[in-house]
PDB file of C-alpha atoms and ligand atoms in Angstrom:
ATOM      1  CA  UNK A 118       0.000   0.000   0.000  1.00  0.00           C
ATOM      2  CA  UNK A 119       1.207   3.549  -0.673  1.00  0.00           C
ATOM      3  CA  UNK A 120       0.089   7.158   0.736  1.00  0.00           C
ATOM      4  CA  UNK A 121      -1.265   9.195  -2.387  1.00  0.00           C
ATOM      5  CA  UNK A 122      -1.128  12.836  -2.358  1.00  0.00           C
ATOM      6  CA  UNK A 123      -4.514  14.847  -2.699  1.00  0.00           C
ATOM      7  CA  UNK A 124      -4.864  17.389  -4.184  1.00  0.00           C
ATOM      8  CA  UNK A 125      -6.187  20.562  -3.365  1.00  0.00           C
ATOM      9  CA  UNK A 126      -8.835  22.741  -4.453  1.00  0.00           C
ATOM     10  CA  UNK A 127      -8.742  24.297  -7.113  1.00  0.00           C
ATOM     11  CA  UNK A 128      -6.749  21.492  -8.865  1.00  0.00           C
ATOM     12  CA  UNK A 129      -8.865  21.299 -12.114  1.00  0.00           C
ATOM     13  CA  UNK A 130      -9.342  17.612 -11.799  1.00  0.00           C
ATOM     14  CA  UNK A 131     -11.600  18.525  -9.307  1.00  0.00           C
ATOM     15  CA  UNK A 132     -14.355  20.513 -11.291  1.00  0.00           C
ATOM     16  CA  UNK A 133     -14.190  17.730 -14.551  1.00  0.00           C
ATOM     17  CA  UNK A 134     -16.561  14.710 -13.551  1.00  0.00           C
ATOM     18  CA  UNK A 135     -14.919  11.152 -13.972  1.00  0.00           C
ATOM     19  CA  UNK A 136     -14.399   8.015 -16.458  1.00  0.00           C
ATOM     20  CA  UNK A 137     -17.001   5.442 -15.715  1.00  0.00           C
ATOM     21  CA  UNK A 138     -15.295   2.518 -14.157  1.00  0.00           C
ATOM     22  CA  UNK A 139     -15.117  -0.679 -17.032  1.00  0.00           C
ATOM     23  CA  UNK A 140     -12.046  -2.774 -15.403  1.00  0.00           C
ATOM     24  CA  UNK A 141     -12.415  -4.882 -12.090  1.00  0.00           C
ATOM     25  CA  UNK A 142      -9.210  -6.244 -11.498  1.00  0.00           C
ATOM     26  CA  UNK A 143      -6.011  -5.576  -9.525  1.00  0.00           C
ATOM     27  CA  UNK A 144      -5.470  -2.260 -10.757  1.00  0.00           C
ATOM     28  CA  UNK A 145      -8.323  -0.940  -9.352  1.00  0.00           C
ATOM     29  CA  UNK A 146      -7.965  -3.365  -5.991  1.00  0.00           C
ATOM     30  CA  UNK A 147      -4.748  -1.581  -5.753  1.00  0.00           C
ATOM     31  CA  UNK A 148      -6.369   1.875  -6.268  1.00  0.00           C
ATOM     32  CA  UNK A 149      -8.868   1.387  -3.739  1.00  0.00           C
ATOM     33  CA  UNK A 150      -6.341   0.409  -1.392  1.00  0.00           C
ATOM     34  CA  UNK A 151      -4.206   2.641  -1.971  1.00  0.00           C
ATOM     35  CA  UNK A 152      -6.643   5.531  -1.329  1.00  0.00           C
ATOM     36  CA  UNK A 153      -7.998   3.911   2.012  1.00  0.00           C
ATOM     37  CA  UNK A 154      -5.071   4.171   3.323  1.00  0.00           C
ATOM     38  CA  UNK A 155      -4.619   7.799   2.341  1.00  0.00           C
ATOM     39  CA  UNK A 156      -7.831   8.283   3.821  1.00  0.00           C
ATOM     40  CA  UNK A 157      -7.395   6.799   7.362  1.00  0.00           C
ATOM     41  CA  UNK A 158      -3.971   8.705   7.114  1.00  0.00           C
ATOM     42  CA  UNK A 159      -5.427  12.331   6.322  1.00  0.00           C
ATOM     43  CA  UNK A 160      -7.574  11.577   8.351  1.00  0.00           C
ATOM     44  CA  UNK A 161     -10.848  11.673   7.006  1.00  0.00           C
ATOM     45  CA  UNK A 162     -14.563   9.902   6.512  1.00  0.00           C
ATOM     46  CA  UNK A 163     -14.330  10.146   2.407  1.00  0.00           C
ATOM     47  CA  UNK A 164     -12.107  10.172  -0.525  1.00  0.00           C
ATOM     48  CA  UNK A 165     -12.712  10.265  -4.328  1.00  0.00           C
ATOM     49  CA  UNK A 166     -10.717   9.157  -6.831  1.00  0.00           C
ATOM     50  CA  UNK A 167     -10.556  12.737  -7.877  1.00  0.00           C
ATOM     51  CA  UNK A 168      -8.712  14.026  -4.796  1.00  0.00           C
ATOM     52  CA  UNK A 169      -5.891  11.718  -5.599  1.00  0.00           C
ATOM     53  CA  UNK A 170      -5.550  13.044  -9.450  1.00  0.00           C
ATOM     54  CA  UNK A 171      -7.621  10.013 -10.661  1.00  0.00           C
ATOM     55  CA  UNK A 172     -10.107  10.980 -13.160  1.00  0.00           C
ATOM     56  CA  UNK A 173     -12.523   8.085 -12.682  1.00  0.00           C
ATOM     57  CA  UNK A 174     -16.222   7.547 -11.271  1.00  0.00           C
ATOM     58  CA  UNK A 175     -15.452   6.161  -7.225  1.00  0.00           C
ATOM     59  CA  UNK A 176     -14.716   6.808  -3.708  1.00  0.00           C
ATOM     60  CA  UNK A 177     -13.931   5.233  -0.145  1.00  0.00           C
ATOM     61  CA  UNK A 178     -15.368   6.085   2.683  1.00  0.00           C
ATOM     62  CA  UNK A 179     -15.842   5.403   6.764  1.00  0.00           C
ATOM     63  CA  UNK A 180     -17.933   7.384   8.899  1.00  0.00           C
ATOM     64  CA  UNK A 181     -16.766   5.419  11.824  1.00  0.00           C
ATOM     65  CA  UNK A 182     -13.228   6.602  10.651  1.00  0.00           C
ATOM     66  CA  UNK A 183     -11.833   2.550  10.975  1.00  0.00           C
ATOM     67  CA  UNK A 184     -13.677   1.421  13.984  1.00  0.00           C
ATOM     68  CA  UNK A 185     -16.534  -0.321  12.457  1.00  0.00           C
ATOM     69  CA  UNK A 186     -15.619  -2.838   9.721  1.00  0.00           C
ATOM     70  CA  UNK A 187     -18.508  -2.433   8.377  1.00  0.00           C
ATOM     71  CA  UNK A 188     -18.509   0.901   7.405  1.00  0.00           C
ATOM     72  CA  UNK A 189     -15.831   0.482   4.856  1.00  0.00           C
ATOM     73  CA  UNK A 190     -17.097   1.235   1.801  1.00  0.00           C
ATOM     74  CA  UNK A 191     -16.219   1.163  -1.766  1.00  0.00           C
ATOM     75  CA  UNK A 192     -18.376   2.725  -4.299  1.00  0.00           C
ATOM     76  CA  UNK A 193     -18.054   2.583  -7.841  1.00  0.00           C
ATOM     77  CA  UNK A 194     -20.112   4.195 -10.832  1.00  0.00           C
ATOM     78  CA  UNK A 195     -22.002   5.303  -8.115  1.00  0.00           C
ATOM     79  CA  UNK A 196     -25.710   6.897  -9.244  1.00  0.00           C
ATOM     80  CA  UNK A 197     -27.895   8.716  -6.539  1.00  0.00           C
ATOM     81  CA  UNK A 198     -31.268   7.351  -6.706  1.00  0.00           C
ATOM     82  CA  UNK A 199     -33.382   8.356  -4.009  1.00  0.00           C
ATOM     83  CA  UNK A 200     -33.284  11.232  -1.662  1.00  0.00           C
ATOM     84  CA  UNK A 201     -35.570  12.709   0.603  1.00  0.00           C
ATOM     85  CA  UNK A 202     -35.744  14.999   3.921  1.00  0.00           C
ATOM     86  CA  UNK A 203     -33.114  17.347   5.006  1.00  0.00           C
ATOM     87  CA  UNK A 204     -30.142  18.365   7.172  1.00  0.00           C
ATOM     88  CA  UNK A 205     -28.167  21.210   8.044  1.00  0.00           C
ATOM     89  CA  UNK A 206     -24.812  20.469   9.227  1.00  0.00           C
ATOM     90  CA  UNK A 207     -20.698  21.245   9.286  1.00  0.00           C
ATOM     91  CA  UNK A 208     -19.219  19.635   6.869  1.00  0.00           C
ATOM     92  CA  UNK A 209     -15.134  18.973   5.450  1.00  0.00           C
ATOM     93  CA  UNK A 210     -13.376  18.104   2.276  1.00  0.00           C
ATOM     94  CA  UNK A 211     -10.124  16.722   2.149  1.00  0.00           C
ATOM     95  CA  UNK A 212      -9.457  18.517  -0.892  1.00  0.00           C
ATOM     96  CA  UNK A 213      -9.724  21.767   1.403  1.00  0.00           C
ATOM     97  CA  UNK A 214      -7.901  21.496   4.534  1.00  0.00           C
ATOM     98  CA  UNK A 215      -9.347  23.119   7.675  1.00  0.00           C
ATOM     99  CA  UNK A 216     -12.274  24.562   5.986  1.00  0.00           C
ATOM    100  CA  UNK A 217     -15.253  23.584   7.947  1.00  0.00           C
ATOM    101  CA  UNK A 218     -18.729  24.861   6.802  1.00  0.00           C
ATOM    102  CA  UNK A 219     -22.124  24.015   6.930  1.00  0.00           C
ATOM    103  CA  UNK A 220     -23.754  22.319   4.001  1.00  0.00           C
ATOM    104  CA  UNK A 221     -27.656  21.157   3.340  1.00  0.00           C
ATOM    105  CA  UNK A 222     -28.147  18.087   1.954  1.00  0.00           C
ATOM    106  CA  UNK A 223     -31.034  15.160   2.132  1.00  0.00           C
ATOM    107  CA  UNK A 224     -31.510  13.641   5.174  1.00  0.00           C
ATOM    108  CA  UNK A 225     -31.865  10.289   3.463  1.00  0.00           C
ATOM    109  CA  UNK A 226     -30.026   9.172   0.323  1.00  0.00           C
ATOM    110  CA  UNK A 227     -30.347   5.685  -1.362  1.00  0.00           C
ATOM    111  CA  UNK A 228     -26.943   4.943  -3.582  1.00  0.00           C
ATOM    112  CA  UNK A 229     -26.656   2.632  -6.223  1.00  0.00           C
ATOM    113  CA  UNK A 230     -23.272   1.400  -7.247  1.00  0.00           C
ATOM    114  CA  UNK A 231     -20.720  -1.627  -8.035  1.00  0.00           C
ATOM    115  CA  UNK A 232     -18.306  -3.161  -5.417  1.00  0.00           C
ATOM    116  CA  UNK A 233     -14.964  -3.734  -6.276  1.00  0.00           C
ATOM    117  CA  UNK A 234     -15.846  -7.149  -8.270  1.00  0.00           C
ATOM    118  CA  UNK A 235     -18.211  -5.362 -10.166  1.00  0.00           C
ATOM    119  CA  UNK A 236     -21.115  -6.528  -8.657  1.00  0.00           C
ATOM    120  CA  UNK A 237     -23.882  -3.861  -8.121  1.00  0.00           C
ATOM    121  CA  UNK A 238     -25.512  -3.246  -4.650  1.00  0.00           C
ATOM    122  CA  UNK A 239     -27.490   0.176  -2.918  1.00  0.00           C
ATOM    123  CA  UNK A 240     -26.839   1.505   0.041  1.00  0.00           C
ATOM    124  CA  UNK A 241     -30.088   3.261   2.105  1.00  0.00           C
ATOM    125  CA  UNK A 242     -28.770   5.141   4.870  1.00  0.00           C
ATOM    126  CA  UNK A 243     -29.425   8.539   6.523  1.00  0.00           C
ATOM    127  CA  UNK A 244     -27.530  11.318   8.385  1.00  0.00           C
ATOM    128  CA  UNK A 245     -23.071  11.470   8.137  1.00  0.00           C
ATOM    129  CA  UNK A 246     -23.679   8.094   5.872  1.00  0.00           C
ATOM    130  CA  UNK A 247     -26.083  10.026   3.865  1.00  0.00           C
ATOM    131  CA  UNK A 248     -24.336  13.099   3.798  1.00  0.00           C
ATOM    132  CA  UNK A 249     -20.965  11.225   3.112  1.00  0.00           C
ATOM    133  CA  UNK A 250     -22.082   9.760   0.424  1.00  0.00           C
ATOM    134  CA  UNK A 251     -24.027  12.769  -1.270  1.00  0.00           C
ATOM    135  CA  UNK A 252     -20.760  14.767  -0.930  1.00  0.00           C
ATOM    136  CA  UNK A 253     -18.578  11.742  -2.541  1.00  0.00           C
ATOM    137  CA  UNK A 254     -20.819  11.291  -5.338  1.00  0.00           C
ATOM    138  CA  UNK A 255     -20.500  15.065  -6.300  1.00  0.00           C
ATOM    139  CA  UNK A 256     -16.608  14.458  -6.552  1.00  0.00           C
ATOM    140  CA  UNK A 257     -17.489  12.009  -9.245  1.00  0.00           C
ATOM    141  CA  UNK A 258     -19.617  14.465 -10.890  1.00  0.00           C
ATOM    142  CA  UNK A 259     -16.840  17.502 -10.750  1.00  0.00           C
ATOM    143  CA  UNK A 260     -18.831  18.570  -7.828  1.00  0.00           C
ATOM    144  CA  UNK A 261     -17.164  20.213  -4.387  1.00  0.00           C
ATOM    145  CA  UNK A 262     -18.649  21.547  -1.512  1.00  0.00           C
ATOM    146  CA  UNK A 263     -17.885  24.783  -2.002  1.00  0.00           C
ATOM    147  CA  UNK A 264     -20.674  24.770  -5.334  1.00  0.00           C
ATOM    148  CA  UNK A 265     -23.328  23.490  -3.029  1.00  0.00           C
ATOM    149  CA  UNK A 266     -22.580  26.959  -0.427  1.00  0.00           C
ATOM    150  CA  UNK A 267     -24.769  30.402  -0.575  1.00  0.00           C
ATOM    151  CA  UNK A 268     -23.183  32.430  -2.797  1.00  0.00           C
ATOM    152  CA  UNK A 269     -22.363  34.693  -0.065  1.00  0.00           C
ATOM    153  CA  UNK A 270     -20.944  31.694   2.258  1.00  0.00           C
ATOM    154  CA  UNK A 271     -18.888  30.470  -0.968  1.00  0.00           C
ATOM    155  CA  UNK A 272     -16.932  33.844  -1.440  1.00  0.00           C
ATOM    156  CA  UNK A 273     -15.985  33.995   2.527  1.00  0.00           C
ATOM    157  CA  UNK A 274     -14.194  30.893   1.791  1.00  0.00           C
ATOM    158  CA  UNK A 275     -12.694  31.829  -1.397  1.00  0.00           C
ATOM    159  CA  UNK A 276     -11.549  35.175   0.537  1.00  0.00           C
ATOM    160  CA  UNK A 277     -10.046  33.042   3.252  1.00  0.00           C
ATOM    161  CA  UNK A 278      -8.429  30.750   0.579  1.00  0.00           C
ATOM    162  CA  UNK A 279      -6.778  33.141  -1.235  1.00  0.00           C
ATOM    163  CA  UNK A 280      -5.137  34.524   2.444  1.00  0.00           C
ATOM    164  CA  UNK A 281      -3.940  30.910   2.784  1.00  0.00           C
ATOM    165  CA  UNK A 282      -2.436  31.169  -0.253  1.00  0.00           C
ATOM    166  CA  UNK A 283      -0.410  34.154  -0.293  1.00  0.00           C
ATOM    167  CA  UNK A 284       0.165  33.418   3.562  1.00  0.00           C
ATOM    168  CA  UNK A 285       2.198  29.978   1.601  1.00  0.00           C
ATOM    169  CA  UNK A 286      -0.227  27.528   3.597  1.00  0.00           C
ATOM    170  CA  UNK A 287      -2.510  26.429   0.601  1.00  0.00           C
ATOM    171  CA  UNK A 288      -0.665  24.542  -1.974  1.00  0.00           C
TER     172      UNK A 288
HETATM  173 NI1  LIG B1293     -14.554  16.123  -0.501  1.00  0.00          NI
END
């Protein structure tokens, strides 16, 4: 297993949604573990292929950030096809480092997608799942957070960006 780097916002790989996934074998095993472990690492709940310069329609994720076996998750091709309700709540993106915000999103979000032998299951869950998930899926579309803000929350952050950057702590 290696440590990839992710990349930062705003990388243009970020904003350009991904190849579908057509190959289940060790390359992609490899790429899945691979970004796990950069996940557990950053440390976060999600990662798309995206954020590690990979152009292609998937992500990891573990709300219970490695506790719970069970909540590691692989999602590829994934398709959001039910959502309903809604939440309000702080959300982070590992593509933007110590930017904390809150974000709405549905409450409840059904997920259709392959595992990593190509076979296709959903996943029906609600609240961090839910959001996770949501905000993962939107990385596969070109998506981030930040496009999902009020127009007046989303230029705060770009103003606090940009002092990052010139400050040299943003690259
Ligand atoms: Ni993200």
């Amino acid at each position: 297993m290696a440590l990839m780097e992710v990349v930062k916002w705003p990388n243009p790989i970020l904003d350009a949604p991904g190849d579908p996934v057509t190959e289940f074998g060790d390359g992609l095993k490899k790429l899945v573990s691979n970004m796990f472990e950069t996940m557990y690492s950053a440390p976060g709940v999600g990662l798309a292929a995206a954020q590690v310069g990979v152009s292609k329609r998937l992500f990891v994720m573990d709300c219970s950030g490695g506790k719970d076996p069970d909540q590691r998750i692989v999602m590829i091709n994934p398709e959001v096809i039910h959502v309903e309700g809604e939440q309000n709540g702080e959300e982070g993106c590992l593509s933007f480092p110590g930017i904390f915000t809150p974000v709405e999103r549905s409450l409840r979000a059904v997920v259709r997608a392959h595992d990593i032998n190509g076979n296709e299951f959903e996943l029906d869950d609600t609240e961090l799942t839910a959001r996770c998930m949501l905000h993962e899926t939107d990385h596969c579309d070109g998506i981030v957070f930040l496009d999902k803000m009020s127009p007046i929350k989303r230029e705060l952050v770009k103003r606090k960006i940009r002092k990052l950057q010139k400050a040299g702590k943003w690259s």
